[in-house]
Short mmCIF file of C-alpha atoms and ligand atoms in Angstrom, two decimals:
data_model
loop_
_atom_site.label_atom_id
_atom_site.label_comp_id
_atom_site.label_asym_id
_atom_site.label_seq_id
_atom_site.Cartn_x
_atom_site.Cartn_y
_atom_site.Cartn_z
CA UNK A 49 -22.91 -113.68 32.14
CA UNK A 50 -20.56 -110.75 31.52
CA UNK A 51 -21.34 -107.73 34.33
CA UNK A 52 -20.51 -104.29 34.09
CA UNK A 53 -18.44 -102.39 37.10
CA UNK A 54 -21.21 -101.67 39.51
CA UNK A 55 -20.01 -98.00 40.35
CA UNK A 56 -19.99 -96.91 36.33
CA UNK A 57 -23.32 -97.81 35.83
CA UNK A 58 -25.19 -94.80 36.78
CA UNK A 59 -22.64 -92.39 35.09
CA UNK A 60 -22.85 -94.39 31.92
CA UNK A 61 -26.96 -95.05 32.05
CA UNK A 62 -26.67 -91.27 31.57
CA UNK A 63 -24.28 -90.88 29.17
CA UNK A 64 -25.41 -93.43 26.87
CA UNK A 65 -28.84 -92.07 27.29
CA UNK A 66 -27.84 -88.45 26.35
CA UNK A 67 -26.35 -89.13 23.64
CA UNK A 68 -29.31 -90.38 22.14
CA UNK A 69 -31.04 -87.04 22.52
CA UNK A 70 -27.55 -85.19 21.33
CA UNK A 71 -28.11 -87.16 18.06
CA UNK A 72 -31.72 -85.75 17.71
CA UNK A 73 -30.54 -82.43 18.34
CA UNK A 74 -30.73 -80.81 15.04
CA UNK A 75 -34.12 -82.36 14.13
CA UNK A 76 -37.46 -80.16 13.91
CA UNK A 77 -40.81 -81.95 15.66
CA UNK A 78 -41.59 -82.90 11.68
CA UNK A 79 -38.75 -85.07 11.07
CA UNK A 80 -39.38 -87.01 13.87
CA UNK A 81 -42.66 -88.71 12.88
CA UNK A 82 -42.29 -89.82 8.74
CA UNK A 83 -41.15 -93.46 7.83
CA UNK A 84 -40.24 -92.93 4.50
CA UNK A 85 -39.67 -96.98 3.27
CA UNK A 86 -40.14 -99.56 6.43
CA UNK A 87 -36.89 -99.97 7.08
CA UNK A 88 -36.69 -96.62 8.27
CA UNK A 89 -38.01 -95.77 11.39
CA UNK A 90 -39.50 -92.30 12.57
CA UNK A 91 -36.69 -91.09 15.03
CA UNK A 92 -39.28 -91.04 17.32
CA UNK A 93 -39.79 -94.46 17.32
CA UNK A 94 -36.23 -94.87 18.09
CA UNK A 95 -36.64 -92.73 21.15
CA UNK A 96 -39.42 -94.79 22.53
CA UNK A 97 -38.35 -98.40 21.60
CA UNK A 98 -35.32 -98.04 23.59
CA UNK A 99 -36.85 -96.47 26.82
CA UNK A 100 -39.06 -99.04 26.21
CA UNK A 101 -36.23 -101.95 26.57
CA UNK A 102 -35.64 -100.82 29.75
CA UNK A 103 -39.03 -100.15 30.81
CA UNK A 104 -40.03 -103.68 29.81
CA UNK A 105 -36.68 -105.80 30.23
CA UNK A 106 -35.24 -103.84 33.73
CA UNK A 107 -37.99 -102.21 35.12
CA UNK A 108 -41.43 -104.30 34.73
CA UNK A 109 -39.51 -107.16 35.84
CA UNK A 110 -37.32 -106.43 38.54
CA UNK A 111 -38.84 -103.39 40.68
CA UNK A 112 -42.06 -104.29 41.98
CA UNK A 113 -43.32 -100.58 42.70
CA UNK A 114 -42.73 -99.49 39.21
CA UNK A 115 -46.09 -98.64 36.99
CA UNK A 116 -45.95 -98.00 33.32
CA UNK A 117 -45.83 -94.33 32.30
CA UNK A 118 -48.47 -95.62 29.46
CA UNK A 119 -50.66 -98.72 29.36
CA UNK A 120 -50.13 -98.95 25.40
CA UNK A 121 -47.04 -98.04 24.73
CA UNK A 122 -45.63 -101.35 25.04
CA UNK A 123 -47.97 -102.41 22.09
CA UNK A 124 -47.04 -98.92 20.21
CA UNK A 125 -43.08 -99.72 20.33
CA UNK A 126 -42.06 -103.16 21.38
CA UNK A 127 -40.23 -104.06 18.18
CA UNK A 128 -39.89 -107.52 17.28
CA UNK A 129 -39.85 -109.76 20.48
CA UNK A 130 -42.87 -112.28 20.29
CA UNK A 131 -42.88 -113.56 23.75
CA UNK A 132 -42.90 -109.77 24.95
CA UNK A 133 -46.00 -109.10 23.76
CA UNK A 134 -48.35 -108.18 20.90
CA UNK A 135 -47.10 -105.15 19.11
CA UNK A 136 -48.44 -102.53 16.37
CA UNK A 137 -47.02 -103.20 13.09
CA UNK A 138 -43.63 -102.04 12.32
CA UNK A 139 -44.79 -101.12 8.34
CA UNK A 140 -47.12 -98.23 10.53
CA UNK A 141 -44.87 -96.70 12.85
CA UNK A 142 -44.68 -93.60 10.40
CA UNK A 143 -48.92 -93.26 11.13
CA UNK A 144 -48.16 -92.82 14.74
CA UNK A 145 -48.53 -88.98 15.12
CA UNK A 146 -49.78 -89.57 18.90
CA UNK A 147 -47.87 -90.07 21.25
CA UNK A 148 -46.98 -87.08 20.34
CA UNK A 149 -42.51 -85.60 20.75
CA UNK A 150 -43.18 -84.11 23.62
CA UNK A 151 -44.62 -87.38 25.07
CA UNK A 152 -42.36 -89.23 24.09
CA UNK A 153 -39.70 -86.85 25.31
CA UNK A 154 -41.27 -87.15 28.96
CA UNK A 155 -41.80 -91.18 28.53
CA UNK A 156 -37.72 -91.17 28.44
CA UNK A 157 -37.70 -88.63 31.70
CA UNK A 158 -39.80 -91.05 33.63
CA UNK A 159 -38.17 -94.17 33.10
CA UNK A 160 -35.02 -92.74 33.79
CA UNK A 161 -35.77 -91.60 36.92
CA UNK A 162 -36.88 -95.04 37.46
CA UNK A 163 -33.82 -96.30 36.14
CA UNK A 164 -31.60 -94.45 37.90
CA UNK A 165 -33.12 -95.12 41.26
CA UNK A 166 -33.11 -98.81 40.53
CA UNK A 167 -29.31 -98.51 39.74
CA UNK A 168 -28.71 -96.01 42.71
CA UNK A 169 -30.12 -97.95 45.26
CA UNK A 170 -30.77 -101.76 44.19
CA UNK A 171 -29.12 -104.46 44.84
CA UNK A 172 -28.89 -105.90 41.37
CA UNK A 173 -27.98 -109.40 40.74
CA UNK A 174 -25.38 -110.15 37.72
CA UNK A 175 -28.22 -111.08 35.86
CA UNK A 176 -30.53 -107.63 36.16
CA UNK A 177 -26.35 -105.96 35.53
CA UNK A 178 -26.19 -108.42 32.39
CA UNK A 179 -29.67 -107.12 31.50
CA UNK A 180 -29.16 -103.44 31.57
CA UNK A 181 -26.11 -103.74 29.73
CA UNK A 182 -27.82 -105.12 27.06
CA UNK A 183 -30.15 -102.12 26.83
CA UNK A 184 -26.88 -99.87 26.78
CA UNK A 185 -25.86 -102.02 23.94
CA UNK A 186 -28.81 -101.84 22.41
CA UNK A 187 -29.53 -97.79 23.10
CA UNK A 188 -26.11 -97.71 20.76
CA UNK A 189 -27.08 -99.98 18.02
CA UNK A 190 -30.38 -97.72 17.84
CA UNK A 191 -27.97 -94.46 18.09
CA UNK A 192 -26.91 -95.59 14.51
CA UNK A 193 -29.83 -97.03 12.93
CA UNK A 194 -31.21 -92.79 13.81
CA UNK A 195 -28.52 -91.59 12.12
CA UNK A 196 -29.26 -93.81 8.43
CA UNK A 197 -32.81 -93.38 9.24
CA UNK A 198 -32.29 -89.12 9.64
CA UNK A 199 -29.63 -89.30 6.61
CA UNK A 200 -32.76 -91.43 4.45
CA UNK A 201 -35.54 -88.95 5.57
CA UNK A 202 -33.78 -86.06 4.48
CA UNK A 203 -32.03 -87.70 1.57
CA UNK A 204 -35.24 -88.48 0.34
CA UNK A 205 -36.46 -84.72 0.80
CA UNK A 206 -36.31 -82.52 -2.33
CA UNK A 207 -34.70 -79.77 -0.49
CA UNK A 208 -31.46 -82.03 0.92
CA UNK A 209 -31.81 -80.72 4.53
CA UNK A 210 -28.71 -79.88 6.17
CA UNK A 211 -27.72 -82.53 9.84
CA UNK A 212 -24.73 -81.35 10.28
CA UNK A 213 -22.51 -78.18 8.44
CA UNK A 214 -18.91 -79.44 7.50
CA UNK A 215 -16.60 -77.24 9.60
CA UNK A 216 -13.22 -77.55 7.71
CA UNK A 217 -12.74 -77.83 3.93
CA UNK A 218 -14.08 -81.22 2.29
CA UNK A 219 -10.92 -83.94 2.93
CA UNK A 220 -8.02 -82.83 0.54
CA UNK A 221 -6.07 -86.50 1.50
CA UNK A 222 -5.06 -87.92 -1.76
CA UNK A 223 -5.83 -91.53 -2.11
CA UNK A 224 -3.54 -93.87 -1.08
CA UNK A 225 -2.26 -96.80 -3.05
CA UNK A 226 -3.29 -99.78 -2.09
CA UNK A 227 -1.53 -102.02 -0.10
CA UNK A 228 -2.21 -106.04 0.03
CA UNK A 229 -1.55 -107.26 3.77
CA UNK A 230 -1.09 -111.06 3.91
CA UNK A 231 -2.53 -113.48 6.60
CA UNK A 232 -0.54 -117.00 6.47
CA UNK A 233 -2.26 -120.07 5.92
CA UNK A 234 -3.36 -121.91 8.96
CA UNK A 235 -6.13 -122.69 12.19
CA UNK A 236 -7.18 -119.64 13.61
CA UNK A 237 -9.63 -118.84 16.61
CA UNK A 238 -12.52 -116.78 16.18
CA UNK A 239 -15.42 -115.38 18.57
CA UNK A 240 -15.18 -113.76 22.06
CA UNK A 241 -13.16 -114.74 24.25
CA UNK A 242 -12.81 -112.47 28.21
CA UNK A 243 -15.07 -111.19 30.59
CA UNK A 244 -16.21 -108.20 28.83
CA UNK A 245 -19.47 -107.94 27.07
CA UNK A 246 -20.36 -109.28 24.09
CA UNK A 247 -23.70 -110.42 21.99
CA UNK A 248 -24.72 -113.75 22.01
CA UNK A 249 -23.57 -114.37 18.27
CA UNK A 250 -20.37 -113.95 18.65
CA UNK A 251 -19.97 -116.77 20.75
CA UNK A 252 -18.78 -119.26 21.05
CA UNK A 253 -14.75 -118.80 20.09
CA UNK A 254 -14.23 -121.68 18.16
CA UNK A 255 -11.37 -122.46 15.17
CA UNK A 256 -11.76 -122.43 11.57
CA UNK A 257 -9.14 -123.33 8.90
CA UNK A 258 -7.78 -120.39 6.23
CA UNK A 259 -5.95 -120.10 3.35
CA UNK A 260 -3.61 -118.05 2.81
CA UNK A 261 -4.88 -114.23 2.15
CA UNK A 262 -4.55 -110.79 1.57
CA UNK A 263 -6.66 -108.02 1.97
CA UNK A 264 -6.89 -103.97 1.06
CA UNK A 265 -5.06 -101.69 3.82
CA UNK A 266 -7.79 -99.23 2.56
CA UNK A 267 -11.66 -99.18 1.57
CA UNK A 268 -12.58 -98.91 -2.12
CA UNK A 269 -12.99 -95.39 -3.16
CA UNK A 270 -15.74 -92.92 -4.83
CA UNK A 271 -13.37 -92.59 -7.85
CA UNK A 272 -12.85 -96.33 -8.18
CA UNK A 273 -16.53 -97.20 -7.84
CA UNK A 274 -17.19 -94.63 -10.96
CA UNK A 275 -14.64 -96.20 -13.20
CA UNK A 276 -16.36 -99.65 -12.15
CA UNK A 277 -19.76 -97.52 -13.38
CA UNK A 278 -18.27 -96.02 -16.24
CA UNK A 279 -17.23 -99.43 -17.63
CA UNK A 280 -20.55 -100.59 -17.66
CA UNK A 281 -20.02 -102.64 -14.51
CA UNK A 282 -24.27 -102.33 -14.05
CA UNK A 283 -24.76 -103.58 -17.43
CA UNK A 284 -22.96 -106.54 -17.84
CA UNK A 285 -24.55 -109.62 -15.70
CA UNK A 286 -21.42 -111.37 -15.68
CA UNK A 287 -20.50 -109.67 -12.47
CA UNK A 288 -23.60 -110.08 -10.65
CA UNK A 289 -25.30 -113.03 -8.45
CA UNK A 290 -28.40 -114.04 -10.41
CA UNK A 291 -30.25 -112.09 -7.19
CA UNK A 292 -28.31 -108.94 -7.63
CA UNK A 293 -29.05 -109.04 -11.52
CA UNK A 294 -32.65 -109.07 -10.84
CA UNK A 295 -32.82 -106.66 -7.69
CA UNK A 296 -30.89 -104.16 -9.97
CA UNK A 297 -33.16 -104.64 -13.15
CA UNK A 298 -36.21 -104.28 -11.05
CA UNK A 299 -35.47 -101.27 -8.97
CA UNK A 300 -33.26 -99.96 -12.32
CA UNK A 301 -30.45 -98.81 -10.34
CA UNK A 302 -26.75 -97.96 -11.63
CA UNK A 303 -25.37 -95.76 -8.76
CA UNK A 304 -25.01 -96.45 -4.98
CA UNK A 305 -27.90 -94.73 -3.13
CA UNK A 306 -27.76 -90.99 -2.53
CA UNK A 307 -25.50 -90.34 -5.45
CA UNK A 308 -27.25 -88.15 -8.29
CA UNK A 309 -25.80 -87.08 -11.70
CA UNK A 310 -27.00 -83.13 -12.82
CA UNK A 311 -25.78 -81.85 -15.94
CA UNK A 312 -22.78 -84.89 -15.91
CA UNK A 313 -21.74 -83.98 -12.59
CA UNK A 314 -21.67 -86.42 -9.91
CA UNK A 315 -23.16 -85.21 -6.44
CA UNK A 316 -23.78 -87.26 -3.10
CA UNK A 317 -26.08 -86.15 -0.17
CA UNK A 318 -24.28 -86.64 3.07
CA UNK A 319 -25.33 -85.52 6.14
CA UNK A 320 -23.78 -81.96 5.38
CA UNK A 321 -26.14 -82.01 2.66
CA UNK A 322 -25.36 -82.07 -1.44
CA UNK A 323 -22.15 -81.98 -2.46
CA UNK A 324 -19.65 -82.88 -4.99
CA UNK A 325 -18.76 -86.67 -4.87
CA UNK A 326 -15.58 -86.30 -3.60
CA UNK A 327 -14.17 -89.28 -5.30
CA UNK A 328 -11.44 -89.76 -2.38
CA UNK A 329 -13.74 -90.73 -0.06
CA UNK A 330 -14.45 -94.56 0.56
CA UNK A 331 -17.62 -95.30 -1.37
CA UNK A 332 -20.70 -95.88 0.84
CA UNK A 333 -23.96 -96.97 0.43
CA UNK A 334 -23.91 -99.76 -1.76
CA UNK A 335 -25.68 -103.29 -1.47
CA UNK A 336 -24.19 -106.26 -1.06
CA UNK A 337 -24.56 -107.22 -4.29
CA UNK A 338 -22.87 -104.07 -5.54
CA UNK A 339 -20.06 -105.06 -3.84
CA UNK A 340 -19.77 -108.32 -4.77
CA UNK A 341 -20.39 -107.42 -8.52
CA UNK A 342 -17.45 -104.52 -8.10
CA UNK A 343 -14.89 -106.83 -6.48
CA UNK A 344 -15.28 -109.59 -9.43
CA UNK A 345 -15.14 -106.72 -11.78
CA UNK A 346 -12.04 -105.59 -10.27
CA UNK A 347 -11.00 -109.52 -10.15
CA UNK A 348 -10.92 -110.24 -6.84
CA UNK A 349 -13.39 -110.72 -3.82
CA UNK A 350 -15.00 -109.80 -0.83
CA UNK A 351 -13.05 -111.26 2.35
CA UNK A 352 -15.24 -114.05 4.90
CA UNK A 353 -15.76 -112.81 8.49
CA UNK A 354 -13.13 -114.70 9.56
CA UNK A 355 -10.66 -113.33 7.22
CA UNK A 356 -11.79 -110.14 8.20
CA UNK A 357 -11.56 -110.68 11.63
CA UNK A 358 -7.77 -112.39 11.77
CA UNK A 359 -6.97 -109.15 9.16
CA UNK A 360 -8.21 -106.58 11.63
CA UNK A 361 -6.38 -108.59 14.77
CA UNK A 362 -3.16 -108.54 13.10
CA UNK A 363 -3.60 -104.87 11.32
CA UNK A 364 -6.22 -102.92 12.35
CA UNK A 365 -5.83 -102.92 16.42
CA UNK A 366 -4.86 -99.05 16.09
CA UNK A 367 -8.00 -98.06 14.51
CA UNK A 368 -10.24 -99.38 17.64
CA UNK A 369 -9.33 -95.99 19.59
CA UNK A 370 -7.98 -93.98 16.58
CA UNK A 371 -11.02 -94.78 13.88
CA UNK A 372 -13.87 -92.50 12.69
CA UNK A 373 -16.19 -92.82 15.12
CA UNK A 374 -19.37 -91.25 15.77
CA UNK A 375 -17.79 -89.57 18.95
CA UNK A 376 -15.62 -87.80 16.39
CA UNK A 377 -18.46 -86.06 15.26
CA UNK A 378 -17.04 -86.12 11.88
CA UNK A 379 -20.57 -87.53 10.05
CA UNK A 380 -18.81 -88.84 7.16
CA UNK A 381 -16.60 -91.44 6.13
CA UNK A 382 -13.14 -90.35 6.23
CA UNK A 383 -10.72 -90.12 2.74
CA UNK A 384 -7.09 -90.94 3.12
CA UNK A 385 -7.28 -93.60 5.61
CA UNK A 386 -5.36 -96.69 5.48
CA UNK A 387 -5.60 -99.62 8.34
CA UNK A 388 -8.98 -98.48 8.89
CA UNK A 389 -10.64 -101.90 9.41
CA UNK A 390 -12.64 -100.20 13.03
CA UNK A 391 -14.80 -97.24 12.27
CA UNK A 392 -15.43 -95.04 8.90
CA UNK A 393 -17.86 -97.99 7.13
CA UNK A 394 -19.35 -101.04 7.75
CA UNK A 395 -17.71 -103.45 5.35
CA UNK A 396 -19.26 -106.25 3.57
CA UNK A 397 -18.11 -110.05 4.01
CA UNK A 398 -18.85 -112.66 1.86
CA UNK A 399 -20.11 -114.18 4.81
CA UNK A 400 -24.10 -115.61 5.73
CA UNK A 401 -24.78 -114.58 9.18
CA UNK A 402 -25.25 -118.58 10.76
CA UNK A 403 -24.55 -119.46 13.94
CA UNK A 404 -20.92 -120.23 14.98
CA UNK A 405 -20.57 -123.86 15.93
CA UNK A 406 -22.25 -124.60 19.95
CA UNK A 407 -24.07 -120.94 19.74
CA UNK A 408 -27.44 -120.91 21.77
CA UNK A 409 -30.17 -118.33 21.88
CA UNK A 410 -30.21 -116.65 25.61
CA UNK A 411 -33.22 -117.85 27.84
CA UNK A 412 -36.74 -115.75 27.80
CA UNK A 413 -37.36 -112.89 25.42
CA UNK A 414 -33.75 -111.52 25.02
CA UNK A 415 -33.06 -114.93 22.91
CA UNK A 416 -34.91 -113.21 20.30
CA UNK A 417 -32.40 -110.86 19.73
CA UNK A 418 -30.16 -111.82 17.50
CA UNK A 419 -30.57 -116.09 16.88
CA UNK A 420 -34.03 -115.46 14.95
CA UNK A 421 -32.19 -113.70 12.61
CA UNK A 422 -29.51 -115.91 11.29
CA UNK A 423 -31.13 -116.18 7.93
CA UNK A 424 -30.78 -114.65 4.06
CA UNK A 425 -28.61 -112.10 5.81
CA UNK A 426 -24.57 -111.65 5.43
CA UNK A 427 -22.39 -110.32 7.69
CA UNK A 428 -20.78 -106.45 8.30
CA UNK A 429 -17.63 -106.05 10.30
CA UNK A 430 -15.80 -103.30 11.98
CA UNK A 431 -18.36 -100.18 12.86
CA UNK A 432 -19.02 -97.32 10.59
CA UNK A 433 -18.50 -93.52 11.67
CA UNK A 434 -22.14 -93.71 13.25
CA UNK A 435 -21.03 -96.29 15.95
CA UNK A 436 -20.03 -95.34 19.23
CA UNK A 437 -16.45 -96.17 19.82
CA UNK A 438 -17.25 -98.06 22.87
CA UNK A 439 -19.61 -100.40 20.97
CA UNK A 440 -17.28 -102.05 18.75
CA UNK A 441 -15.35 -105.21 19.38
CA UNK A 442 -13.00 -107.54 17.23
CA UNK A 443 -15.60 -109.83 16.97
CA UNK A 444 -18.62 -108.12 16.55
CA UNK A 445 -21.10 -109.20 13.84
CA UNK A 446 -23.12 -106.52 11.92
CA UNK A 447 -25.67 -108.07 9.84
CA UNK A 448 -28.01 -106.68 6.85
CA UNK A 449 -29.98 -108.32 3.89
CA UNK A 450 -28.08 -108.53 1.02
CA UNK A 451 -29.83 -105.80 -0.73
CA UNK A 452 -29.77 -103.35 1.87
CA UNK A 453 -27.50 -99.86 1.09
CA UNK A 454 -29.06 -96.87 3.77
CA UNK A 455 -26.54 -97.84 6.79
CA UNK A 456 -23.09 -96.80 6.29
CA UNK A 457 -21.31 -99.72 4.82
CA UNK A 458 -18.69 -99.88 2.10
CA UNK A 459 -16.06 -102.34 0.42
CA UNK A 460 -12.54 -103.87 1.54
CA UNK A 461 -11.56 -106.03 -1.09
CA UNK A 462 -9.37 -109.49 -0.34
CA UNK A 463 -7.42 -111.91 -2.86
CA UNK A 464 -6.37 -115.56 -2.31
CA UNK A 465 -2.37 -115.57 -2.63
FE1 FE2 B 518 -34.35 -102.52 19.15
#
């Protein structure tokens, strides 16, 4: 069990907490209730489900005096964990118009005041420490799954509403060339390792075998995903996995998502609204099957999790404290970055999300928080510019279905030598 310091607990219950409602900031009451497609949630939802984590997985369990602010709210947003309960289904969270915001908004004032009592003036075993920890985790990992969801609703609005203005002048950084970084042949060790905290899948730190690599310095850009387009790269099948083929034929798709062509001008919605595709920028928002069919068209391949993770060890240190973040407030991937293997996107590995070797699902209903998922999913690494700085690790695993392309992913491209 990995325990926070005792004394920064209260200090960062709050921060992490406001942050959440810093992120909802520019909303209007509307935009808080739709759910678009099911994997987007109503930012509501968001704000519940994680007061609820710590109503249910802190509070209900460890302080004895504590009574739920609402008898059915633990049906309304418990998401996914069986043994916690029955819950509504997460296909109708969008027909939820009561609770209403503003109840909602009040649910999160009274179980903090719980919380922060309980962390004020309990003495909390390393367990109930390991516990809330888990719900700051967690309160994170939902921080960025409001920002696709936001950047999706209004995406998907006619009008292209406006998160966040751009302050300074769209990035003028010319692309750099790209750079091939090798990693020697060899035994390697991979997972956590030290006392702080990490999720249960990235244990346990075990070695795996590699052959000699290289991978990008830099994420594949706007420009070079257009010259894939431009060649035809969505119309010739001998790039794709049979999967891909079909998911592209079906849904008859040829750009990433939130690109649009007018008049033979490319634009993108980011969360600044339309725009120009700046073609500089690393290019976001494609499936995993995209990038798998761009790499082969550009001859070479997505790198495993474990090349990506002895890559960013040996390269990409720097960018854990000096990567786009979402505590740069930025809101956008970043052009002209090189090294940039923490922060700015998500990226793609040609890796399943399976267990590593001796893993094992947590006791009670917090084992259901990662294990149950280690199926027909592959593996992101490295954060995006919606993560929290203090959220990422070396080792953490990001994981999405392969034909998933709202969260803020993109492409690092790798090459046997
Ligand atoms: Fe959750």
């Amino acid at each position: 069990l990995r325990q926070p310091l005792p004394e920064n607990l209260h200090a960062r219950y709050r921060a992490i907490r406001n942050q959440t409602l810093r992120l909802v900031g520019p909303l209007q009451k509307e935009d808080f209730v739709v759910q678009p497609i099911v994997d987007v949630s109503p930012p509501k939802w968001h704000l519940a489900h994680t007061t609820w984590f710590f109503e249910t997985f802190v509070l209900v369990s460890n302080a004895t005096d504590y009574n739920l602010f609402d008898k059915s709210f633990p049906y309304l947003f418990n998401s996914y964990y069986i043994s916690a309960g029955d819950r509504w289904s997460r296909a109708d969270r969008g027909n939820l118009t009561r609770p209403s915001v503003d109840e909602v908004f009040a649910y999160r004032e009274y179980v903090d005041e719980a919380m922060e009592k309980l962390i004020l003036e309990a003495d909390l075993t390393s367990e109930q420490l390991h516990v809330i920890e888990v719900g700051f985790h967690h309160e994170q990992q939902h921080q960025e799954l409001l920002l696709y969801d936001i950047k999706y609703i209004f995406g998907h609005n006619p009008t292209f509403p406006v998160y966040k203005g751009d302050s300074e002048n769209e990035d003028k950084l010319p692309v750099i060339a790209i750079k091939w970084l090798p990693i020697k042949k060899g035994n390697y060790h991979i997972g956590h390792e030290g006392d702080f905290f990490c999720f249960d899948n990235e244990l346990r730190r075990h070695e795996v075998h590699l052959e000699g690599f290289e991978i990008a310095n830099r994420l594949v850009t706007n420009g070079e995903y257009l010259d894939f387009m431009k060649s035809g790269g969505y119309s010739d099948h001998s790039f794709w996995l049979s999967d891909g083929w079909d998911w592209i034929q079906s849904n008859k798709l040829e750009c990433p998502l939130y690109w649009f062509e007018e008049d033979g001008e490319w634009k993108m919605f980011g969360l600044s609204g339309l725009k120009k595709l700046n073609i500089n920028e690393p290019v976001a928002h494609v499936s995993y099957y995209e990038a798998d069919a761009y790499a082969k068209w550009a001859g070479l391949r997505l790198p495993t999790e474990f090349e990506w993770e002895m890559a960013a060890m040996e390269y990409g240190t720097e960018s854990l404290s000096s990567g786009n973040f979402v505590d740069d407030h930025l809101m956008r991937p970043k052009a002209g970055e090189s090294l940039d293997f923490f922060g700015n996107l998500w990226e793609w590995t040609a890796s399943a999300y399976l267990p590593y070797p001796y893993y094992q699902a947590p006791p009670g209903a917090l084992g259901e928080y990662n294990g149950k998922f280690m199926i027909n999913q592959m593996v992101l690494r490295g954060g995006s510019y919606a993560t929290p700085q203090s959220h990422i690790r070396p080792t953490y695993r990001n994981f999405f279905q392969p034909n998933m392309r709202w969260l803020f992913n993109g492409i690092r491209l790798a090459r046997f030598i």
